[in-house]
Amino acid sequence: MTPTSSSTASSPPTSGVFDDIVRSDSSLRRFLHGLPGVDQVGCEARAAGLGTRSIKTTSKAYAIDLAIRMVDLTTLEGADTHGKVRALASKAMRPDPADPSCPATAAVCVYPDMVGTAKQTLGDSGVHVAAVATAFPSGRASMDIKLADTRDAVEAGADEIDMVIDRGAFLSGRYLDVYEEIVQVKEACARADGSSAHLKVIFETGELQTYDNVRRVSWLAMMAGGHFIKTSTGKVQPAATLPVTLIMLEAVRDFREQTGQMVGVKPAGGIKTTKDAIKYLVMVNEIAGPDWLDPDWFRFGASTLLNDLLMQRTKMTTGRYSGPDYFTLD
């Protein structure tokens, strides 16, 4: 299954399932506030414990290649140029030109105006183009502008859309507004041929204040039909953390138990080393289960992680440690 083929088996068919819950702000609030509360101490202790797990050499080699395949190689700077995006797309296809056995990354993530350049460079390589939209990273724009932003990216060829929710609305308790925003953006991901770009819903967990809010917004986004739930834009600290990701993994696990549908998870921002990435993979396996150990269901949003993965991979395959200047800087 590819995550961008169409909104078919991998899309949560939430129509009708949660109709009673989302019929009003009050009913949605009752449901979200009725979710089990997060034990902060227990959550952080379990995340820390999973972060100490070690894996053997063969498993580590597999984990490194899997992590590379899960990377959304990202450039989201005001100074981005078409040349930089072309270079990044080339690197996504062949992360280590000296080693053709090195797998490609999952996607290249860019601003909407760079989608065409990325798409042209990637061609039929199988590497997807993800575009941030909906007035990324603040989300502070009218709905018309957010939807136009999304449609522009889809029309330019984006396979995936990374939207940001209105955190102000969520923190004010206007849950139905956030739900309807996600639904409308998902509708804007539809293409003329009947297929649809896949939708990742960014929470900006560093602004959500509590772990309970992370659990609530995870369910909110899944009920609205998001294909992935994503921690952060990478522009706000703290960005991705192990405890926050643990809560989101519990949410997707529980959502599948209730609905039969899988939703992906994407931590983004601050994940820079192979050691960090492996901690997340261990957590995915232990919390959500091995079905999520696949680029269709778990991604890393990162710009610098890939180079460290490549350095560690080279060390394991050649016995020699290459410095950070051996690979291109992004």
Short mmCIF file of N, CA, C and O in Angstrom, two decimals, residues 15 18 22 30 43 45 51 60 70 98 113 124 140 145 149 153 162 172 178 183 188 196-197 243 248 251 284 316 326:
data_model
loop_
_atom_site.label_atom_id
_atom_site.label_comp_id
_atom_site.label_asym_id
_atom_site.label_seq_id
_atom_site.Cartn_x
_atom_site.Cartn_y
_atom_site.Cartn_z
N SER A 15 -16.90 8.72 8.33
CA SER A 15 -18.25 9.19 8.09
C SER A 15 -19.26 8.25 8.75
O SER A 15 -19.30 7.06 8.46
N PHE A 18 -18.65 8.61 13.98
CA PHE A 18 -18.62 9.54 15.10
C PHE A 18 -19.68 10.64 14.97
O PHE A 18 -19.55 11.70 15.57
N VAL A 22 -19.76 14.30 17.03
CA VAL A 22 -19.38 15.59 16.43
C VAL A 22 -20.59 16.41 16.02
O VAL A 22 -20.45 17.39 15.29
N ARG A 30 -17.59 16.66 25.55
CA ARG A 30 -17.83 15.57 26.51
C ARG A 30 -17.00 14.34 26.16
O ARG A 30 -16.42 13.71 27.04
N CYS A 43 3.89 8.30 32.19
CA CYS A 43 4.18 8.45 30.78
C CYS A 43 5.66 8.77 30.56
O CYS A 43 6.33 8.15 29.72
N ALA A 45 8.14 8.28 32.63
CA ALA A 45 8.98 7.17 33.08
C ALA A 45 9.02 6.05 32.04
O ALA A 45 10.09 5.48 31.78
N GLY A 51 13.56 4.36 26.08
CA GLY A 51 14.72 5.01 25.46
C GLY A 51 16.05 4.41 25.84
O GLY A 51 17.07 4.76 25.25
N LYS A 60 20.36 -3.31 14.44
CA LYS A 60 20.69 -1.89 14.29
C LYS A 60 20.83 -1.53 12.82
O LYS A 60 20.36 -0.47 12.38
N MET A 70 12.02 6.16 6.37
CA MET A 70 10.93 6.88 7.04
C MET A 70 11.13 8.40 7.06
O MET A 70 10.25 9.12 7.54
N ALA A 98 27.61 6.99 -3.19
CA ALA A 98 28.68 6.00 -3.26
C ALA A 98 28.21 4.59 -2.94
O ALA A 98 28.95 3.62 -3.12
N ASP A 113 5.10 26.53 -2.97
CA ASP A 113 5.63 27.09 -4.21
C ASP A 113 6.82 26.30 -4.73
O ASP A 113 7.27 26.54 -5.86
N ASP A 124 9.47 9.67 -11.34
CA ASP A 124 8.79 8.43 -10.93
C ASP A 124 9.65 7.61 -9.98
O ASP A 124 9.56 6.39 -9.93
N ARG A 140 -2.36 31.00 11.18
CA ARG A 140 -3.15 32.22 11.40
C ARG A 140 -3.52 32.83 10.05
O ARG A 140 -2.80 33.64 9.49
N ILE A 145 -8.11 31.20 2.75
CA ILE A 145 -6.69 31.21 2.41
C ILE A 145 -6.06 29.85 2.70
O ILE A 145 -5.27 29.34 1.90
N ASP A 149 -4.37 27.58 -0.15
CA ASP A 149 -3.00 27.13 0.05
C ASP A 149 -2.89 25.63 -0.20
O ASP A 149 -1.97 25.15 -0.89
N ALA A 153 -1.09 23.53 -3.56
CA ALA A 153 -0.06 22.51 -3.39
C ALA A 153 -0.47 21.20 -4.06
O ALA A 153 0.34 20.53 -4.71
N ASP A 162 0.82 18.58 4.76
CA ASP A 162 1.02 18.71 6.20
C ASP A 162 0.36 20.02 6.64
O ASP A 162 0.89 21.10 6.41
N SER A 172 -8.92 27.25 23.26
CA SER A 172 -10.11 27.96 23.72
C SER A 172 -11.30 27.03 23.89
O SER A 172 -12.39 27.47 24.28
N VAL A 178 -12.08 23.20 15.12
CA VAL A 178 -10.85 22.51 14.69
C VAL A 178 -11.21 21.27 13.88
O VAL A 178 -10.60 20.98 12.84
N VAL A 183 -11.61 18.61 8.43
CA VAL A 183 -12.48 18.00 7.41
C VAL A 183 -12.41 18.78 6.11
O VAL A 183 -12.29 18.20 5.02
N ALA A 188 -10.14 19.50 0.50
CA ALA A 188 -9.34 20.27 -0.45
C ALA A 188 -8.16 19.47 -0.99
O ALA A 188 -7.52 19.88 -1.96
N SER A 196 -6.61 11.40 -3.92
CA SER A 196 -6.46 12.46 -2.94
C SER A 196 -5.06 12.44 -2.35
O SER A 196 -4.49 11.36 -2.12
N ALA A 197 -4.52 13.63 -2.12
CA ALA A 197 -3.28 13.71 -1.35
C ALA A 197 -3.57 13.30 0.08
O ALA A 197 -4.66 13.56 0.60
N PRO A 243 7.77 11.34 25.24
CA PRO A 243 6.48 11.19 25.92
C PRO A 243 5.29 11.61 25.05
O PRO A 243 4.25 10.93 25.04
N MET A 248 0.65 9.79 21.40
CA MET A 248 0.07 9.72 20.06
C MET A 248 0.04 8.29 19.54
O MET A 248 -0.92 7.87 18.88
N ALA A 251 -2.77 6.57 21.08
CA ALA A 251 -4.03 7.02 20.47
C ALA A 251 -4.31 6.27 19.17
O ALA A 251 -5.44 5.82 18.94
N VAL A 284 7.68 2.75 18.86
CA VAL A 284 6.64 2.37 17.90
C VAL A 284 6.31 0.89 18.05
O VAL A 284 5.14 0.50 18.14
N MET A 316 28.95 1.02 9.87
CA MET A 316 28.58 -0.39 10.02
C MET A 316 28.93 -1.22 8.78
O MET A 316 29.26 -2.39 8.89
N TYR A 326 31.35 14.45 5.03
CA TYR A 326 31.40 13.46 3.94
C TYR A 326 30.13 13.50 3.12
O TYR A 326 30.13 13.21 1.93
#
